[in-house]
């Protein structure tokens, strides 16, 4: 895997949640104190000392409407710079505010990772007539009608950018640039429509001759991408106007955009949205293209509990890309729900079962929650809140994986299912404490003690910057201990998150205690300055 950051123990911070509020500049302004871009800029100086080395920014391209989060992408080349779709700025802020974030982050040694939506577009500027077939939603390889003409919003003229002379890219998108859509304006019907080549003639023999000619030229008729996930028969189509990556104009425009984002805008990496829904071969081509100019971090979103499906994408794209370890997150959820429900199946020994970080430790981005798994979202995954500190300790203090901290766990979430910040223990804010522990003490070879259903531990054995970590899912009124070898006889070790101390015995071992449903992080006894982190600073 490529070096995605300069830090020994890097940390990625997801700098948004699904319901993050933002009041961007008005069309006649370039800055607003209430935009999310402005908020992030205020927070950066407080995040850097915690060891945050990169921030994952939301997809700040022009969306379907001014409140769109960006996954409803309209124009990749408009980062809040052109007056189109009823606003100049995006929901997140203006291009000028984005530039200010990237510059401030650079000065603080923090990389900006951009959320790139390369699978689809939405909110075309005009309709266009094309040929299409409806497909079975449960089997997209199965046509449910003969080819027919539909009228869909497939014409993208980008009038705001057009008035400015079409800077950055002159491409205007038409029906030939898509292979799927979800709406027929003529019939006012929503469905999954696969856009196909129109018949060359009403004569059946002529149509057959046309197909033979296309095949001989190596130009088969338009279809779904054949190198995608096989869920629903073929998972190329996700939503909106599905981009046809075999089209040469499409390929060149998307490749050029990626290079522009790195060289001109200044991002240091990309989170690729929904990569199981577009050509794996194009993903490889795109990744190789943007990495030609230097180290560019790439993480693909293949959201599944099946590690082999993630490996399919990684093996195709190559070793310079990463993927989220969704199976590990699912294990956190499974164990947490067993604890919540009092199930005897709760077993910490299964925490690494079938995980990406186990088989590809250098390509796994480890997460506890994100904007898609938070409550109310499409991939909602229940996460028992009292155990979140255990899971954050697991991703932050072990040697494998690239951990990602979620905005909602540090600052809380908004919306209909709003939640306060998680991982609070009395006066201690545990995520900042664990981040500091990762910086200072998560060093050296690792020894695992994953040998008990209710209590596990591990050590990091650097002589000066090591730690001993213990996790327990036992009842809250129970104290468990884990005998682990670390340190030197006679040394006193203290729990960073509590007030317990232990003494290393003559064998270089100690019984490290932890209360039920808690985590303890022991380090060599020393004076540490109080950690000051204001959850409301800059919000």
XYZ file of C-alpha atoms in Angstrom:
539
model
C 0.000 0.000 0.000
C 1.199 3.521 -0.718
C 2.249 5.919 2.022
C -0.995 7.791 2.566
C 0.401 10.144 5.153
C 3.659 11.242 6.727
C 2.671 10.105 10.235
C 3.726 6.834 11.858
C 0.221 6.420 13.305
C -2.111 8.231 10.887
C -5.766 8.957 11.639
C -8.507 9.899 9.188
C -11.377 12.064 10.451
C -14.730 12.043 8.655
C -15.585 15.726 8.854
C -19.372 15.481 8.451
C -22.456 13.391 9.184
C -25.618 13.038 7.112
C -27.529 15.839 8.821
C -24.671 18.300 9.294
C -26.203 21.797 9.161
C -24.672 24.436 6.936
C -25.663 27.933 5.878
C -23.474 28.689 2.856
C -22.826 32.138 1.397
C -25.639 33.721 -0.595
C -25.206 33.903 -4.396
C -23.643 37.361 -4.056
C -21.232 36.413 -1.256
C -18.156 34.235 -1.057
C -17.892 33.653 2.700
C -20.259 32.768 5.543
C -19.365 32.107 9.177
C -22.213 29.551 9.271
C -21.104 27.350 6.373
C -19.696 23.931 7.110
C -16.484 24.773 5.261
C -16.005 27.707 7.640
C -16.767 25.448 10.610
C -14.152 22.896 9.537
C -11.549 25.614 9.101
C -12.185 26.787 12.683
C -11.844 23.218 13.984
C -8.605 22.311 12.211
C -6.210 23.856 14.776
C -7.848 21.749 17.495
C -7.799 18.528 15.488
C -4.126 18.610 14.533
C -2.795 18.216 18.115
C -4.989 15.129 18.563
C -3.078 13.378 15.817
C -5.611 13.806 13.010
C -3.508 13.558 9.856
C -6.253 13.664 7.209
C -9.843 14.868 6.961
C -12.457 13.248 4.743
C -14.495 16.054 3.208
C -18.047 15.524 1.893
C -18.683 15.597 -1.878
C -18.643 19.366 -2.305
C -19.585 19.420 -5.994
C -22.734 21.181 -7.182
C -25.743 19.047 -6.306
C -29.356 18.742 -7.383
C -30.421 21.546 -5.029
C -28.714 23.923 -2.581
C -29.385 21.575 0.350
C -28.068 18.434 -1.353
C -25.211 16.660 0.406
C -23.404 16.144 -2.891
C -24.153 12.484 -3.490
C -26.886 13.833 -5.786
C -24.104 15.154 -7.998
C -24.896 17.527 -10.871
C -21.560 19.083 -11.914
C -18.214 17.700 -10.729
C -16.418 20.796 -11.961
C -18.460 23.248 -9.887
C -17.103 23.358 -6.321
C -19.290 26.279 -5.314
C -18.091 28.714 -7.929
C -20.890 29.093 -10.495
C -24.487 30.198 -10.178
C -26.443 27.115 -11.215
C -29.084 24.911 -9.607
C -30.368 27.952 -7.709
C -27.115 28.709 -5.893
C -23.490 29.656 -6.349
C -22.189 27.778 -3.309
C -22.816 24.142 -2.543
C -24.529 23.181 0.707
C -21.091 22.994 2.306
C -19.870 26.420 1.213
C -18.127 28.316 -1.570
C -15.055 27.456 -3.626
C -13.198 30.245 -1.823
C -14.025 28.702 1.567
C -12.909 25.287 0.317
C -9.611 26.744 -0.848
C -9.149 28.256 2.624
C -9.676 24.843 4.267
C -7.156 23.153 2.014
C -4.566 25.871 2.636
C -5.072 25.810 6.422
C -4.946 22.014 6.480
C -1.713 22.039 4.492
C -0.125 24.445 6.982
C -1.132 22.111 9.836
C 0.144 18.972 8.106
C -3.364 17.612 7.491
C -4.331 16.070 4.145
C -7.745 16.677 2.589
C -9.490 13.577 1.213
C -12.316 14.310 -1.242
C -15.511 12.259 -1.511
C -15.782 11.586 -5.256
C -19.073 10.569 -6.905
C -18.128 9.024 -10.256
C -21.093 6.662 -10.650
C -23.991 8.946 -11.536
C -25.355 12.411 -12.210
C -28.753 13.920 -11.512
C -30.941 16.921 -12.359
C -30.212 17.297 -16.045
C -31.029 20.663 -17.614
C -33.290 19.297 -20.352
C -34.862 16.076 -21.527
C -33.591 13.958 -24.356
C -35.215 11.116 -26.263
C -33.354 7.816 -26.270
C -33.968 4.116 -26.630
C -34.251 2.024 -23.488
C -35.604 -1.155 -21.962
C -37.048 -1.592 -18.503
C -35.268 -4.193 -16.398
C -36.303 -6.315 -13.456
C -35.122 -4.532 -10.262
C -34.174 -7.892 -8.772
C -32.359 -9.064 -11.896
C -31.008 -6.184 -13.961
C -29.897 -8.652 -16.649
C -33.550 -9.397 -17.381
C -35.382 -7.013 -19.725
C -39.085 -6.690 -18.992
C -40.054 -5.036 -22.297
C -38.823 -4.585 -25.833
C -36.727 -1.492 -26.680
C -38.763 1.692 -26.722
C -38.204 5.403 -26.834
C -38.263 7.273 -23.531
C -37.700 10.908 -22.688
C -35.424 11.487 -19.741
C -33.431 14.300 -18.109
C -30.137 13.373 -19.732
C -29.041 16.715 -21.149
C -26.469 18.507 -18.988
C -25.493 21.959 -20.298
C -24.185 23.518 -17.047
C -25.552 26.996 -17.799
C -23.749 28.679 -14.908
C -20.381 27.419 -16.062
C -21.397 28.007 -19.669
C -21.959 31.713 -18.968
C -18.409 31.835 -17.639
C -17.033 30.252 -20.804
C -17.074 26.594 -19.639
C -13.876 26.745 -17.564
C -12.105 23.533 -16.552
C -14.123 21.308 -18.923
C -16.059 21.998 -22.130
C -17.922 18.688 -22.103
C -21.710 18.758 -22.106
C -23.380 15.479 -21.288
C -25.990 13.752 -23.451
C -27.792 10.415 -23.634
C -24.777 8.641 -25.147
C -22.861 9.335 -21.954
C -25.251 7.296 -19.793
C -26.408 3.682 -19.790
C -29.251 3.920 -17.289
C -31.829 6.249 -15.799
C -34.839 6.120 -13.499
C -37.503 8.300 -15.106
C -39.494 8.534 -18.335
C -40.968 11.996 -18.724
C -43.355 10.845 -21.455
C -45.095 8.218 -19.398
C -44.343 9.907 -16.039
C -43.111 6.527 -14.881
C -40.249 5.665 -12.589
C -38.362 2.421 -13.259
C -34.852 1.160 -13.905
C -34.318 1.923 -17.572
C -31.267 0.507 -19.350
C -30.347 2.859 -22.171
C -29.590 0.889 -25.343
C -28.607 1.523 -28.935
C -31.578 2.384 -31.138
C -32.609 0.003 -33.892
C -30.778 0.698 -37.137
C -33.863 -0.188 -39.129
C -37.354 -1.514 -38.745
C -36.249 -4.456 -40.926
C -35.236 -7.397 -38.667
C -32.532 -8.506 -41.139
C -31.031 -5.012 -41.100
C -30.991 -5.008 -37.289
C -29.182 -8.366 -37.297
C -26.695 -7.074 -39.873
C -26.077 -4.001 -37.719
C -25.366 -6.154 -34.678
C -22.926 -8.323 -36.667
C -21.135 -5.186 -37.886
C -20.825 -3.802 -34.346
C -19.480 -7.134 -33.093
C -16.892 -7.339 -35.894
C -15.732 -3.829 -35.061
C -15.472 -4.732 -31.409
C -18.299 -2.334 -30.574
C -21.107 -4.303 -28.940
C -24.334 -2.525 -28.169
C -24.617 -0.394 -25.058
C -25.188 -2.415 -21.899
C -24.422 -2.432 -18.200
C -20.758 -2.631 -17.241
C -19.754 -6.293 -17.056
C -17.033 -5.790 -14.394
C -19.149 -4.833 -11.378
C -20.766 -6.611 -8.446
C -23.188 -9.356 -9.495
C -25.795 -8.483 -6.861
C -29.217 -8.236 -8.575
C -27.623 -9.959 -11.564
C -25.609 -6.835 -12.316
C -25.133 -3.952 -9.877
C -23.969 -1.280 -12.324
C -27.132 0.730 -11.814
C -27.599 2.425 -8.446
C -29.705 5.547 -8.977
C -30.278 8.692 -11.057
C -28.530 8.931 -14.457
C -25.987 6.118 -14.527
C -22.671 7.087 -16.124
C -21.490 4.961 -19.071
C -17.760 4.613 -18.429
C -17.034 2.942 -21.761
C -17.738 6.190 -23.573
C -14.365 7.789 -24.512
C -15.549 11.334 -23.740
C -16.751 10.246 -20.309
C -13.465 8.524 -19.512
C -11.369 11.478 -20.518
C -13.494 13.981 -18.614
C -13.426 11.955 -15.392
C -9.688 11.300 -15.670
C -9.059 14.989 -16.269
C -11.245 15.922 -13.285
C -9.294 13.678 -10.929
C -6.010 15.166 -12.011
C -7.433 18.703 -11.671
C -8.615 18.019 -8.126
C -5.097 16.947 -7.140
C -2.971 19.441 -9.040
C -5.157 22.558 -9.034
C -7.576 22.189 -6.122
C -5.000 20.553 -3.858
C -6.674 17.458 -2.401
C -4.373 14.649 -1.311
C -6.709 11.734 -1.815
C -10.181 10.461 -2.636
C -12.926 8.405 -1.102
C -14.603 6.760 -4.113
C -18.335 6.452 -3.572
C -20.200 3.263 -4.511
C -17.338 1.620 -6.400
C -19.166 -1.704 -6.683
C -21.608 0.109 -8.992
C -19.235 1.113 -11.781
C -16.542 -0.528 -13.870
C -13.722 -2.005 -11.766
C -11.416 -1.622 -14.767
C -12.248 2.059 -14.973
C -11.568 2.393 -11.244
C -8.102 0.934 -11.839
C -7.472 3.278 -14.773
C -8.687 6.296 -12.782
C -6.585 5.435 -9.703
C -3.461 4.893 -11.785
C -4.061 8.190 -13.582
C -4.430 10.370 -10.481
C -1.469 8.690 -8.777
C 0.920 9.479 -11.624
C 1.551 12.923 -10.186
C 2.584 11.569 -6.787
C 1.195 9.879 -3.670
C -2.604 10.126 -3.705
C -4.571 8.176 -1.106
C -7.552 6.174 -2.411
C -10.249 4.412 -0.388
C -13.147 2.690 -2.121
C -16.591 2.208 -0.638
C -17.586 -1.428 -1.167
C -20.204 -1.656 1.551
C -20.773 -5.317 2.338
C -20.188 -7.736 5.206
C -18.534 -10.139 2.750
C -14.790 -9.606 2.658
C -14.405 -11.510 -0.612
C -16.505 -8.915 -2.412
C -14.196 -6.160 -1.151
C -11.174 -8.185 -2.247
C -12.648 -8.498 -5.751
C -12.433 -4.734 -6.122
C -9.043 -4.363 -4.426
C -7.505 -7.120 -6.539
C -8.724 -5.439 -9.715
C -7.662 -1.913 -8.738
C -4.311 -2.856 -7.245
C -2.256 -2.467 -4.056
C -2.231 1.347 -4.061
C -5.929 1.495 -3.104
C -7.704 0.803 0.194
C -11.254 -0.085 1.193
C -13.406 0.326 4.274
C -13.487 -2.664 6.582
C -17.280 -2.950 6.677
C -17.066 -6.561 7.973
C -15.223 -5.344 11.094
C -17.909 -2.730 11.685
C -20.525 -5.464 11.330
C -18.685 -7.539 13.938
C -18.725 -4.563 16.329
C -22.471 -4.296 15.748
C -23.124 -8.030 16.170
C -21.225 -8.247 19.444
C -22.826 -5.050 20.719
C -26.339 -6.255 19.953
C -25.618 -9.554 21.693
C -24.505 -7.607 24.773
C -27.500 -5.273 24.590
C -29.906 -8.212 24.395
C -28.153 -10.338 26.997
C -27.344 -13.068 24.497
C -24.915 -15.810 25.535
C -23.451 -15.555 22.032
C -21.617 -12.312 22.855
C -17.988 -13.224 22.200
C -15.043 -10.852 21.796
C -12.980 -13.711 20.372
C -14.987 -13.316 17.142
C -14.153 -9.639 16.737
C -11.751 -10.243 13.828
C -13.771 -12.973 12.148
C -13.729 -12.604 8.333
C -12.447 -9.015 8.425
C -10.537 -7.108 5.770
C -7.944 -5.929 8.302
C -7.056 -9.575 8.979
C -6.247 -10.466 5.369
C -5.218 -7.034 3.996
C -4.021 -4.985 6.982
C -2.317 -2.409 4.745
C -5.441 -1.851 2.632
C -8.073 -1.663 5.379
C -9.623 1.598 6.582
C -11.232 0.730 9.903
C -14.404 2.478 11.084
C -16.934 2.293 13.913
C -19.727 4.383 12.357
C -20.152 6.642 9.337
C -22.776 8.801 7.623
C -24.374 5.777 5.942
C -24.571 3.551 9.023
C -25.892 6.169 11.445
C -29.514 5.706 12.482
C -32.074 6.499 9.783
C -29.688 5.936 6.854
C -29.754 3.392 4.037
C -27.038 1.192 5.542
C -28.026 1.768 9.176
C -26.088 -0.596 11.395
C -26.985 -0.585 15.105
C -24.020 0.216 17.308
C -24.488 -0.220 21.055
C -23.311 3.153 22.362
C -21.762 2.003 25.693
C -19.338 -0.209 23.766
C -18.159 2.428 21.274
C -15.086 3.274 23.396
C -14.043 -0.375 23.124
C -14.351 -0.317 19.352
C -12.459 2.957 19.023
C -9.681 1.552 21.195
C -9.628 -1.476 18.908
C -9.132 0.523 15.708
C -6.877 3.229 17.178
C -4.431 1.299 19.339
C -3.632 -1.736 17.186
C -0.905 -1.934 14.578
C -3.089 -2.879 11.606
C -5.524 -0.767 9.615
C -5.923 2.947 8.994
C -8.509 4.176 11.549
C -11.248 6.667 10.716
C -13.051 8.654 13.438
C -16.638 9.726 12.694
C -17.830 13.318 13.144
C -20.958 12.189 14.971
C -18.988 10.323 17.618
C -16.797 13.338 18.334
C -19.324 16.177 17.987
C -22.743 14.493 17.896
C -25.340 14.240 15.135
C -28.343 16.340 14.112
C -31.558 15.442 12.312
C -34.584 13.379 13.371
C -32.442 10.878 15.296
C -29.975 13.341 16.792
C -27.451 11.900 19.221
C -24.893 13.554 21.533
C -21.174 12.863 21.254
C -20.345 9.299 22.234
C -17.519 7.906 24.341
C -17.919 10.257 27.309
C -16.865 8.886 30.710
C -17.506 11.356 33.501
C -15.358 14.373 32.673
C -13.225 12.428 30.221
C -13.789 12.610 26.484
C -12.514 9.184 25.523
C -12.000 9.629 21.772
C -9.525 12.507 22.275
C -7.840 10.460 25.005
C -7.567 7.444 22.701
C -6.257 9.625 19.897
C -3.529 10.932 22.203
C -2.753 7.369 23.277
C -2.367 6.398 19.611
C 0.139 9.191 19.083
C 2.194 8.602 22.220
C 1.897 4.939 23.162
C 0.616 2.740 20.297
C 4.083 1.751 19.145
C 6.115 -1.418 18.906
C 5.350 -5.085 18.160
C 1.883 -6.309 19.075
C 0.997 -9.346 21.156
C -2.654 -10.439 21.249
C -4.520 -11.975 24.172
C -7.808 -12.637 22.374
C -8.592 -15.712 24.419
C -11.760 -15.020 26.408
C -15.335 -14.348 25.319
C -15.861 -11.460 27.737
C -12.388 -9.948 28.070
C -9.551 -9.552 25.561
C -6.364 -7.542 25.434
C -3.168 -6.807 23.567
C 0.146 -5.110 24.175
C 2.301 -2.789 22.083
C 5.842 -3.504 23.182
C 7.918 -0.433 22.480
C 10.235 0.006 25.520
C 9.280 3.652 26.035
C 6.110 4.175 23.984
C 4.188 0.965 24.532
C 0.783 0.218 26.081
C -1.403 -2.578 27.399
C -5.070 -2.475 26.380
C -7.933 -4.439 27.948
C -11.567 -4.613 26.710
C -14.465 -6.110 28.631
C -18.097 -6.804 27.728
C -18.836 -8.347 31.129
C -21.657 -6.842 33.220
C -20.961 -3.329 34.459
C -20.563 -4.395 38.089
C -17.869 -6.968 37.278
C -14.119 -6.375 37.108
C -12.084 -8.577 34.798
C -8.321 -8.927 34.538
C -6.031 -9.952 31.729
C -2.543 -11.273 32.472
C -0.163 -9.833 29.880
C 3.586 -9.527 29.509
C 5.046 -6.029 29.059
C 7.487 -3.683 30.708
C 10.167 -4.347 33.328
C 9.891 -5.829 36.797
C 8.950 -3.270 39.406
C 7.549 -0.676 36.996
C 4.246 0.979 37.840
C 1.708 1.255 35.005
C -1.370 3.473 35.073
C -4.701 3.497 33.236
C -5.011 6.587 31.040
C -8.804 6.349 31.120
C -9.257 5.587 34.831
C -7.396 5.670 38.146
C -6.067 2.118 38.457
C -2.369 1.253 38.736
C -0.547 -2.080 38.495
C 2.998 -3.203 39.189
C 4.923 -5.367 36.728
C 6.031 -8.581 38.479
C 9.350 -10.420 38.387
C 8.282 -12.260 35.219
C 7.608 -9.010 33.379
C 3.853 -9.598 33.621
C 0.860 -8.043 35.356
C -2.851 -8.626 35.821
C -4.413 -5.627 34.075
C -7.915 -4.858 35.410
C -10.899 -3.413 33.560
C -14.482 -2.755 34.613
C -17.380 -4.331 32.766
C -18.281 -2.775 29.406
C -15.240 -0.542 29.505
C -11.749 -0.241 28.102
C -8.529 0.366 30.011
C -5.307 1.641 28.452
C -2.253 1.129 30.661
C 1.043 2.933 30.093
C 4.212 3.352 32.108
C 3.424 5.710 34.999
C 4.347 9.289 34.152
C 3.139 12.826 34.315
C 0.817 13.737 31.491
C -0.616 17.200 31.061
C -4.427 17.317 31.153
C -5.928 16.910 27.698
C -7.875 19.997 26.743
C -10.407 19.488 23.996
C -13.522 21.627 23.670
C -16.325 19.731 21.955
C -18.047 23.017 21.151
C -15.013 24.898 19.886
C -15.803 26.293 16.464
C -19.165 24.517 16.163
